[in-house]
Amino acid sequence: MIPPGEMIGILGGGQLGRMIALAAANLGYRCHVYAPEADSIAADVCAAFTQGEYDDEPALAAFAAQCAVVTYEFENVAATPLAAVTAHAPLHPPARALEVAQDRVNEKSFVEALGGRPAPWAKVDSMEDLRAAVASIGAPGILKTRRDGYDGKGQWRIVQASDAEAVELPGKPLIYEGFVTFDAEFSVILVRTEAGEVRFWDSAENVHKGGILDRSTVPASPVILAQVEEARALAAKVADALGYVGVLTLEFFATADGPVFNEMAPRVHNSGHWTIEGALTSQFENHVRAICGLPLGSTALAAKGVVMDNLIGDDAHDWPAILSDPANHLHLYGKAAVRPGRKMGHVTRLVL
Ligand code: AMP
């Protein structure tokens, strides 16, 4: 057990790290952020900050030596240099979770081996591969980078087979996925302790706009609720297979044939931000509790329902209007520059 007062290391300097640090502070911990950028919005609320690259092993080792435990809020950290961290402090979730989740081919293969069902997919490393993938899986489909993709970045829609010819391959490993006809999208967010105790939050129904999460609603619609049990069983198998400690997210499409796995994130997730006010214990607090070996808090709902809206780009300028409604819980991440498509904050409303 790592008692309150100790230092928690966080790899990654964005809003997820910021909200982990705020939850950790409430429990009496101090946080140390490690991130490559000079102006980290997570470091703004932390006791210490190291600016360093994710593959700088001496810097990672020096950082970890000052921490009682290290976690990450960003999954595109290379797994190999993390040995420099684990030599000095426990790393939760394990590096293996990063290796699986940061590559769409590894992720889909891993989940398939546990009985999960992703969209039909094929590896694409050349134009020949792409033609073969489109011929066997069919169109429409989506070509995605295997690594470093997030919020719909690094994706190309193939509406009809001939579109493949127009794609300029980016010279990175890719994956082609058949387009899934879904009724709705949802996520399963769980927290797992080192001893293997698992708790789930209610599944949010997620609506994306332009590949970016726009709104999460709890409770989800009946079509989703009918599929949550199967999706949770898969998520628990993934967590157990990885010896996972902390918060884990799996995203699903609810289809006429049941839940289709989309992707996983070995971390707290945007579709769980509603838990700050909408659950008895937030995803951030239970993540801290799990990685520090504290008892978990209840994941039960704190309201009849919850709606979380992301503030993307210019939406953040609406804060005066948002605050004029006393029922709104406003969260701004403190990012200096507003850019189109950038997550600037979110607003949560409870249905009491
Ligand atoms: P991703 O970054 O892979 O989660 O993609 C972002 C969003 O694009 C998803 O939440 C879906 O709304 C949509 N999307 C991604 N892959 C597929 C697919 N194979 N079929 C249908 N929609 C998809």
Coordinates of C-alpha atoms and ligand atoms in Angstrom, one line a residue:
M1 CA 0.0 0.0 0.0
I2 CA 1.2 3.5 -0.9
P3 CA -0.2 5.8 1.8
P4 CA -1.4 9.4 1.3
G5 CA 1.5 11.8 1.3
E6 CA 3.6 9.8 -1.1
M7 CA 4.4 11.0 -4.7
I8 CA 2.6 9.6 -7.7
G9 CA 4.3 9.8 -11.0
I10 CA 2.2 10.5 -14.1
L11 CA 3.6 9.9 -17.7
G12 CA 1.8 12.4 -19.9
G13 CA 0.9 16.0 -19.4
G14 CA -2.7 16.5 -20.7
Q15 CA -6.1 16.8 -19.2
L16 CA -6.4 13.2 -18.1
G17 CA -3.2 13.6 -16.0
R18 CA -4.6 16.9 -14.7
M19 CA -7.8 15.2 -13.5
I20 CA -5.8 12.2 -12.0
A21 CA -3.7 14.7 -10.1
L22 CA -6.7 16.6 -8.8
A23 CA -8.2 13.4 -7.5
A24 CA -4.9 12.3 -6.0
A25 CA -4.6 15.7 -4.2
N26 CA -8.0 15.1 -2.7
L27 CA -6.6 11.9 -1.2
G28 CA -3.5 13.7 0.1
Y29 CA -1.0 12.5 -2.5
R30 CA 1.4 14.7 -4.5
C31 CA 2.0 14.2 -8.2
H32 CA 5.0 14.5 -10.4
V33 CA 4.3 14.8 -14.2
Y34 CA 6.7 13.6 -16.8
A35 CA 6.0 15.0 -20.3
P36 CA 7.8 16.2 -23.4
E37 CA 5.9 19.5 -23.7
A38 CA 7.2 22.7 -21.9
D39 CA 3.7 23.8 -20.9
S40 CA 1.8 20.9 -19.3
I41 CA -1.7 21.5 -18.1
A42 CA -1.3 18.5 -15.8
A43 CA 2.0 19.9 -14.3
D44 CA 0.0 23.2 -13.6
V45 CA -1.7 21.3 -10.8
C46 CA 1.1 19.1 -9.6
A47 CA 4.0 19.4 -7.1
A48 CA 6.7 18.5 -9.6
F49 CA 7.3 18.4 -13.3
T50 CA 10.0 16.8 -15.4
Q51 CA 10.2 17.8 -19.1
G52 CA 11.6 14.9 -20.9
E53 CA 11.1 12.6 -24.0
Y54 CA 9.4 9.3 -23.5
D55 CA 12.5 7.4 -24.7
D56 CA 15.0 9.3 -22.5
E57 CA 15.8 6.4 -20.2
P58 CA 18.1 8.3 -17.8
A59 CA 15.5 11.0 -17.4
L60 CA 12.7 8.4 -16.9
A61 CA 14.9 6.6 -14.3
A62 CA 15.6 9.9 -12.3
F63 CA 11.8 10.7 -12.4
A64 CA 10.7 7.2 -11.2
A65 CA 13.3 7.3 -8.4
Q66 CA 11.3 10.2 -6.9
C67 CA 8.0 8.4 -7.1
A68 CA 6.3 5.7 -5.0
V69 CA 4.3 4.5 -8.0
V70 CA 4.1 5.6 -11.7
T71 CA 1.1 5.6 -13.9
Y72 CA 0.3 7.0 -17.4
E73 CA -2.4 9.0 -19.0
F74 CA -1.2 8.8 -22.5
E75 CA -0.9 5.4 -24.3
N76 CA 1.5 6.4 -27.1
V77 CA 4.5 6.0 -24.8
A78 CA 6.9 3.4 -26.1
A79 CA 6.9 0.4 -23.8
T80 CA 10.6 -0.6 -24.0
P81 CA 12.1 2.5 -22.3
L82 CA 9.6 2.0 -19.4
A83 CA 12.0 -0.6 -18.0
A84 CA 13.9 2.5 -16.7
V85 CA 10.8 3.3 -14.7
T86 CA 10.0 -0.2 -13.4
A87 CA 13.6 -0.5 -12.1
H88 CA 12.7 2.2 -9.6
A89 CA 9.0 2.2 -9.0
P90 CA 5.9 0.0 -9.7
L91 CA 4.2 0.9 -13.0
H92 CA 0.4 0.6 -13.1
P93 CA -1.2 -0.3 -15.4
P94 CA 1.6 -2.7 -16.7
A95 CA 3.7 -1.9 -19.7
R96 CA 2.1 -4.9 -21.4
A97 CA -1.2 -3.1 -21.5
L98 CA 0.4 -0.3 -23.4
E99 CA 2.0 -2.7 -25.9
V100 CA -1.4 -4.2 -26.6
A101 CA -3.4 -1.1 -26.8
Q102 CA -1.1 1.2 -28.7
D103 CA -1.2 -0.9 -31.9
R104 CA -4.6 -1.6 -33.5
V105 CA -3.4 -5.0 -34.8
N106 CA -2.1 -6.2 -31.4
E107 CA -5.2 -4.9 -29.7
K108 CA -7.6 -6.6 -32.1
S109 CA -5.7 -9.9 -32.0
F110 CA -5.5 -9.9 -28.2
V111 CA -9.2 -9.3 -27.9
E112 CA -10.1 -11.9 -30.5
A113 CA -8.0 -14.5 -28.6
L114 CA -10.2 -13.8 -25.6
G115 CA -13.4 -14.3 -27.5
G116 CA -14.1 -10.7 -28.4
R117 CA -15.4 -9.7 -31.9
P118 CA -13.9 -6.6 -33.6
A119 CA -14.9 -5.4 -37.1
P120 CA -13.3 -7.5 -39.9
W121 CA -9.8 -6.2 -40.3
A122 CA -6.5 -6.7 -42.3
K123 CA -3.0 -5.4 -41.9
V124 CA -2.0 -2.9 -44.7
D125 CA 1.6 -2.1 -45.5
S126 CA 1.3 -1.4 -49.2
M127 CA -1.1 -0.5 -51.9
E128 CA -1.3 -4.2 -52.9
D129 CA -2.3 -5.0 -49.3
L130 CA -4.9 -2.3 -49.4
R131 CA -6.5 -3.6 -52.6
A132 CA -6.5 -7.1 -51.2
A133 CA -8.0 -6.0 -47.9
V134 CA -10.8 -4.0 -49.7
A135 CA -11.5 -6.9 -52.0
S136 CA -11.8 -9.4 -49.1
I137 CA -13.5 -7.2 -46.5
G138 CA -15.4 -5.0 -48.9
A139 CA -16.3 -1.3 -48.8
P140 CA -17.2 0.9 -47.1
G141 CA -14.4 0.7 -44.6
I142 CA -11.8 2.8 -42.8
L143 CA -8.1 2.7 -43.2
K144 CA -6.3 3.7 -40.0
T145 CA -2.8 4.0 -38.8
R146 CA -1.9 1.1 -36.5
R147 CA -0.2 3.5 -34.0
D148 CA -0.5 7.0 -32.8
G149 CA -4.1 7.5 -33.9
Y150 CA -6.6 9.3 -31.6
D151 CA -9.8 11.3 -32.0
G152 CA -10.2 10.2 -35.6
K153 CA -6.7 11.3 -36.6
G154 CA -4.8 9.1 -39.0
Q155 CA -8.0 7.7 -40.6
W156 CA -9.2 7.6 -44.2
R157 CA -12.7 6.5 -45.2
I158 CA -13.0 4.2 -48.2
V159 CA -16.6 4.6 -49.4
Q160 CA -16.2 2.4 -52.5
A161 CA -13.5 0.1 -53.6
S162 CA -12.1 2.6 -56.2
D163 CA -11.4 5.1 -53.4
A164 CA -8.5 3.0 -52.4
E165 CA -6.6 4.0 -55.5
A166 CA -6.7 7.7 -54.4
V167 CA -5.2 7.1 -50.9
E168 CA -1.7 8.4 -50.5
L169 CA -0.2 5.8 -48.1
P170 CA 1.5 7.6 -45.2
G171 CA 4.5 5.2 -45.1
K172 CA 3.4 3.9 -41.7
P173 CA 1.9 0.5 -40.8
L174 CA -1.9 0.6 -41.3
I175 CA -5.0 -1.5 -40.8
Y176 CA -8.1 -1.6 -42.9
E177 CA -11.4 -2.2 -41.0
G178 CA -14.8 -3.0 -42.4
F179 CA -17.4 -0.3 -41.6
V180 CA -19.6 -1.4 -38.8
T181 CA -23.3 -0.6 -39.1
F182 CA -24.2 0.2 -35.5
D183 CA -27.2 1.4 -33.6
A184 CA -25.1 3.2 -31.0
E185 CA -21.7 3.4 -29.4
F186 CA -20.8 2.7 -25.8
S187 CA -17.9 2.2 -23.5
V188 CA -17.2 -0.1 -20.6
I189 CA -15.0 1.4 -17.9
L190 CA -13.7 -0.7 -15.1
V191 CA -11.2 -0.4 -12.3
R192 CA -9.2 -3.4 -11.2
T193 CA -7.0 -3.8 -8.1
E194 CA -3.8 -5.8 -7.8
A195 CA -5.8 -8.5 -6.0
G196 CA -8.1 -8.8 -8.9
E197 CA -11.2 -7.0 -7.6
V198 CA -13.1 -5.5 -10.5
R199 CA -15.8 -2.8 -10.5
F200 CA -17.6 -1.2 -13.4
W201 CA -19.2 2.1 -13.9
D202 CA -22.5 2.4 -15.7
S203 CA -21.8 2.3 -19.5
A204 CA -22.2 5.6 -21.2
E205 CA -23.8 6.0 -24.6
N206 CA -21.2 7.9 -26.7
V207 CA -21.9 10.1 -29.7
H208 CA -18.9 11.2 -31.8
K209 CA -18.7 14.0 -34.2
G210 CA -15.9 14.0 -36.8
G211 CA -14.3 11.1 -34.9
I212 CA -14.2 13.1 -31.6
L213 CA -16.4 12.3 -28.6
D214 CA -19.1 14.9 -28.5
R215 CA -21.5 13.6 -25.8
S216 CA -21.7 10.8 -23.2
T217 CA -25.1 10.0 -21.7
V218 CA -26.0 7.7 -18.7
P219 CA -28.1 5.7 -18.6
A220 CA -27.5 4.4 -22.1
S221 CA -30.4 3.5 -24.4
P222 CA -32.0 0.0 -24.0
V223 CA -30.3 -1.3 -27.2
I224 CA -26.9 -0.7 -25.3
L225 CA -28.1 -1.9 -21.9
A226 CA -29.0 -5.3 -23.5
Q227 CA -25.3 -5.7 -24.6
V228 CA -23.5 -4.3 -21.6
E229 CA -23.2 -7.7 -19.8
E230 CA -21.4 -9.4 -22.7
A231 CA -19.2 -6.4 -23.2
R232 CA -18.3 -6.3 -19.5
A233 CA -17.4 -10.0 -19.5
L234 CA -14.9 -9.3 -22.3
A235 CA -13.5 -6.2 -20.6
A236 CA -12.9 -8.2 -17.4
K237 CA -11.2 -11.0 -19.3
V238 CA -8.9 -8.4 -20.9
A239 CA -8.1 -6.9 -17.5
D240 CA -7.4 -10.3 -15.9
A241 CA -5.3 -11.4 -18.8
L242 CA -3.1 -8.3 -18.5
G243 CA -2.9 -8.5 -14.7
Y244 CA -4.2 -5.0 -14.9
V245 CA -4.2 -2.5 -12.1
G246 CA -6.1 0.8 -12.5
V247 CA -8.8 2.0 -14.8
L248 CA -9.3 0.3 -18.2
T249 CA -11.7 1.4 -21.0
L250 CA -13.1 -0.7 -23.9
E251 CA -15.2 1.0 -26.6
F252 CA -17.9 -0.9 -28.4
F253 CA -20.4 -0.6 -31.2
A254 CA -23.9 -1.9 -30.3
T255 CA -25.0 -3.7 -33.4
A256 CA -28.0 -5.9 -34.3
D257 CA -25.6 -8.9 -33.8
G258 CA -24.4 -7.8 -30.3
P259 CA -21.4 -5.8 -29.1
V260 CA -18.6 -5.3 -31.6
F261 CA -15.2 -4.3 -30.0
N262 CA -13.8 -1.0 -31.4
E263 CA -10.7 -0.2 -29.3
M264 CA -9.3 -0.2 -25.8
A265 CA -7.5 2.5 -23.8
P266 CA -5.3 1.4 -20.8
R267 CA -6.3 4.5 -18.9
V268 CA -9.0 6.8 -17.7
H269 CA -11.2 7.9 -20.6
N270 CA -13.1 10.9 -21.9
S271 CA -16.3 8.9 -21.9
G272 CA -15.9 8.5 -18.1
H273 CA -15.6 12.2 -17.2
W274 CA -19.2 12.2 -16.2
T275 CA -18.2 10.1 -13.1
I276 CA -16.6 13.1 -11.4
E277 CA -20.1 14.4 -10.4
G278 CA -22.3 11.5 -11.6
A279 CA -20.8 8.6 -9.7
L280 CA -20.1 8.1 -6.0
T281 CA -16.4 7.7 -6.9
S282 CA -14.9 9.1 -10.1
Q283 CA -12.8 7.1 -12.5
F284 CA -9.9 9.4 -11.5
E285 CA -10.2 8.7 -7.8
N286 CA -10.6 4.9 -8.2
H287 CA -7.6 4.9 -10.6
V288 CA -5.5 6.5 -7.8
R289 CA -7.0 4.1 -5.2
A290 CA -6.2 1.1 -7.3
I291 CA -2.6 2.0 -8.2
C292 CA -1.9 2.9 -4.5
G293 CA -3.5 -0.2 -3.2
L294 CA -6.3 1.5 -1.3
P295 CA -9.8 0.1 -1.1
L296 CA -11.9 1.0 -4.1
G297 CA -14.8 3.5 -3.8
S298 CA -18.3 2.7 -5.0
T299 CA -18.9 3.1 -8.7
A300 CA -22.7 3.5 -8.3
L301 CA -24.6 6.4 -9.9
A302 CA -25.0 9.6 -7.8
A303 CA -28.0 10.7 -9.9
K304 CA -30.8 9.3 -12.1
G305 CA -28.9 10.3 -15.1
V306 CA -25.9 12.2 -16.4
V307 CA -25.0 14.0 -19.6
M308 CA -21.4 15.1 -20.4
D309 CA -20.7 17.4 -23.3
N310 CA -17.2 18.0 -24.5
L311 CA -16.1 21.6 -25.2
I312 CA -14.1 21.3 -28.5
G313 CA -12.2 24.2 -29.9
D314 CA -14.3 27.4 -29.9
D315 CA -17.0 25.8 -27.6
A316 CA -14.7 26.8 -24.7
H317 CA -15.5 30.5 -25.4
D318 CA -19.1 29.7 -24.2
W319 CA -18.0 29.4 -20.6
P320 CA -20.0 32.5 -19.4
A321 CA -23.2 31.1 -20.8
I322 CA -22.5 27.7 -19.4
L323 CA -21.9 29.1 -16.0
S324 CA -25.1 31.1 -16.1
D325 CA -27.0 27.9 -15.6
P326 CA -26.3 26.8 -12.0
A327 CA -26.9 23.2 -12.8
N328 CA -23.9 22.9 -15.1
H329 CA -20.6 21.6 -13.8
L330 CA -17.9 23.3 -15.9
H331 CA -14.4 21.8 -16.3
L332 CA -11.8 23.8 -18.3
Y333 CA -8.5 22.2 -18.9
G334 CA -6.4 25.4 -18.9
K335 CA -5.1 25.0 -22.4
A336 CA -3.6 28.3 -23.6
A337 CA -4.5 28.0 -27.3
V338 CA -7.9 27.2 -28.7
R339 CA -7.6 25.1 -31.8
P340 CA -10.3 23.4 -34.0
G341 CA -10.8 19.8 -32.8
R342 CA -8.9 20.4 -29.5
K343 CA -10.5 19.2 -26.3
M344 CA -10.7 22.3 -24.2
G345 CA -13.0 21.2 -21.4
H346 CA -16.3 19.5 -20.7
V347 CA -19.7 20.2 -19.0
T348 CA -21.6 17.8 -16.9
R349 CA -25.3 17.9 -15.9
L350 CA -27.0 15.6 -13.5
V351 CA -30.6 14.4 -13.8
L352 CA -31.7 14.4 -10.2
Ligands
AMP1 P1 -11.5 5.3 -33.3 O1 -10.4 6.3 -33.2 O2 -11.0 4.1 -34.0 O3 -12.2 5.0 -32.1 O4 -12.6 6.0 -34.3 C1 -13.3 7.1 -33.9 C2 -14.8 6.9 -34.3 O5 -14.9 6.7 -35.7 C3 -15.5 5.8 -33.6 O6 -15.9 6.0 -32.3 C4 -16.7 5.6 -34.6 O7 -17.7 6.6 -34.4 C5 -16.0 5.8 -35.9 N1 -15.5 4.5 -36.4 C6 -14.2 4.0 -36.2 N2 -14.0 2.8 -36.8 C7 -15.2 2.4 -37.3 C8 -15.7 1.3 -38.0 N3 -14.9 0.2 -38.3 N4 -17.0 1.3 -38.4 C9 -17.8 2.3 -38.1 N5 -17.4 3.4 -37.5 C10 -16.2 3.5 -37.1

